[in-house]
């Protein structure tokens, strides 16, 4: 089966398609803003309610737990009910929960359930409602975007997450200074609700006037075929590896710059921001290059070459940066480019999942992202444990090893072979 209607596959990239793409980028960025602001408010909340580091760490992890577990079911829901409806309902739910975070202390839910349990429940629910986001975007992109632009569009959506992550430390900390943490969460919830109301108003599951816009029978997700498909499983394994690599940066790079490389607070903040800006710039470049190579050299070469080259270069750059033989500016540059080249592969990973999965796009993207987030969950746990025995250099070297293993999986993936469903 084709992933999108034949008309959509050849259609001109019109204004309505651009609007759909930029709304997907926007919800990606705001999702990362909403999921990271708890860590920005964390020190203030911990001090106010005497919450231990261990308890707050559990609160942080609660989001990722439910988010990962429900990723694949979220993709099935997007296939079953359509991405517009699914993201409208779940997006408004995340807006409600973001605002509800303001009432997890005392007075509020904390007085009824306990402060830590209140934050824990809200974060678990937030992760659950965020889970369908990227599978739904994959489903929507399959309906709207020509195949020749899938790599670039998927990379733009992933770049949105980097923008949200880069903005949240500066913007939300200033909001807390100006309004306090409670009002800041309420404002974040209101902004999220406004975006998803706009999403419901402007987005449609299919372009108007195209064959895909006509109602058609729902296709049941064929889990056995998806979970036993060699190419999808190898793609998911590779994504597990590259996410392990990336999540080292997401969780530990701020600590690494400040505590291991002994940068000052301002230098650490600037270095971390530079990292995410580099990611935001290089992610869509990788997708654009992959699409261009697909058009000129064919699907196998276009998808494989960009991912493999990016992952190989990222492993080398991280090893050089972790070695400790360079000054601050060079080290930040090496680590920023290491993350940037790793995310160079994001567009091809998602594009191949869409291209091979036919009408099962949401479920296939859910499987891919579940594998990626399992790698992401492992990285923040395993990296400091390796560092205890081999130092932080050893922990980062292991990240380089993991991304190289992921690179090799591309040799066995056939991006041109469709899953027969």
Short mmCIF file of N, CA, C and O in Angstrom, two decimals, residues 72 76 219-233 357 360 363-364 367 419-421:
data_model
loop_
_atom_site.label_atom_id
_atom_site.label_comp_id
_atom_site.label_asym_id
_atom_site.label_seq_id
_atom_site.Cartn_x
_atom_site.Cartn_y
_atom_site.Cartn_z
N UNK A 72 3.28 3.19 21.69
CA UNK A 72 2.74 2.34 20.62
C UNK A 72 1.22 2.33 20.60
O UNK A 72 0.61 2.47 19.53
N UNK A 76 -1.53 3.53 17.51
CA UNK A 76 -2.71 2.80 17.05
C UNK A 76 -3.95 3.70 17.12
O UNK A 76 -4.79 3.70 16.22
N UNK A 219 -8.62 0.54 9.14
CA UNK A 219 -7.77 -0.63 9.00
C UNK A 219 -7.23 -1.03 10.35
O UNK A 219 -6.60 -0.22 11.04
N UNK A 220 -7.52 -2.25 10.76
CA UNK A 220 -7.02 -2.71 12.05
C UNK A 220 -5.51 -2.84 12.00
O UNK A 220 -4.93 -3.31 11.02
N UNK A 221 -4.82 -2.39 13.06
CA UNK A 221 -3.36 -2.50 13.11
C UNK A 221 -2.97 -3.97 13.19
O UNK A 221 -3.48 -4.72 14.01
N UNK A 222 -2.07 -4.38 12.33
CA UNK A 222 -1.65 -5.77 12.24
C UNK A 222 -0.33 -5.91 13.00
O UNK A 222 0.76 -5.86 12.43
N UNK A 223 -0.46 -6.08 14.30
CA UNK A 223 0.70 -6.02 15.19
C UNK A 223 1.72 -7.11 14.88
O UNK A 223 2.92 -6.86 14.94
N UNK A 224 1.25 -8.31 14.56
CA UNK A 224 2.20 -9.39 14.32
C UNK A 224 3.10 -9.07 13.13
O UNK A 224 4.31 -9.27 13.18
N UNK A 225 2.49 -8.53 12.06
CA UNK A 225 3.28 -8.19 10.89
C UNK A 225 4.27 -7.07 11.19
O UNK A 225 5.42 -7.09 10.73
N UNK A 226 3.84 -6.08 11.95
CA UNK A 226 4.73 -4.97 12.29
C UNK A 226 5.88 -5.43 13.20
O UNK A 226 7.04 -5.08 12.98
N UNK A 227 5.54 -6.21 14.22
CA UNK A 227 6.54 -6.59 15.22
C UNK A 227 7.47 -7.69 14.75
O UNK A 227 8.48 -7.97 15.41
N UNK A 228 7.14 -8.33 13.64
CA UNK A 228 8.04 -9.35 13.09
C UNK A 228 8.70 -8.90 11.79
O UNK A 228 9.43 -9.68 11.17
N UNK A 229 8.46 -7.66 11.40
CA UNK A 229 9.11 -7.16 10.19
C UNK A 229 10.57 -6.82 10.48
O UNK A 229 10.87 -6.00 11.35
N UNK A 230 11.47 -7.44 9.74
CA UNK A 230 12.91 -7.27 9.99
C UNK A 230 13.34 -5.81 9.88
O UNK A 230 14.08 -5.31 10.74
N UNK A 231 12.89 -5.13 8.86
CA UNK A 231 13.35 -3.77 8.64
C UNK A 231 12.87 -2.82 9.74
O UNK A 231 13.64 -1.98 10.23
N UNK A 232 11.59 -2.94 10.15
CA UNK A 232 11.08 -2.07 11.21
C UNK A 232 11.77 -2.35 12.53
O UNK A 232 12.09 -1.42 13.28
N UNK A 233 12.05 -3.63 12.83
CA UNK A 233 12.71 -3.96 14.09
C UNK A 233 14.16 -3.48 14.11
O UNK A 233 14.65 -2.97 15.12
N UNK A 357 5.49 1.49 6.05
CA UNK A 357 4.43 0.94 6.90
C UNK A 357 3.03 1.03 6.33
O UNK A 357 2.07 0.62 6.98
N UNK A 360 -0.38 1.54 8.26
CA UNK A 360 -0.11 1.34 9.68
C UNK A 360 0.91 2.38 10.20
O UNK A 360 1.70 2.10 11.09
N UNK A 363 0.92 3.22 14.09
CA UNK A 363 1.42 2.11 14.90
C UNK A 363 2.91 1.91 14.70
O UNK A 363 3.66 1.69 15.66
N UNK A 364 3.38 2.00 13.45
CA UNK A 364 4.80 1.82 13.17
C UNK A 364 5.64 2.92 13.80
O UNK A 364 6.70 2.66 14.39
N UNK A 367 5.91 2.24 17.49
CA UNK A 367 6.92 1.22 17.78
C UNK A 367 8.32 1.82 17.71
O UNK A 367 9.16 1.59 18.59
N UNK A 419 6.07 -3.00 4.14
CA UNK A 419 5.48 -4.05 4.95
C UNK A 419 4.16 -4.46 4.31
O UNK A 419 3.27 -3.61 4.08
N UNK A 420 4.00 -5.73 3.99
CA UNK A 420 2.76 -6.20 3.36
C UNK A 420 1.69 -6.38 4.42
O UNK A 420 1.77 -7.27 5.27
N UNK A 421 0.66 -5.50 4.40
CA UNK A 421 -0.41 -5.57 5.39
C UNK A 421 -1.75 -5.74 4.70
O UNK A 421 -1.89 -5.41 3.53
#
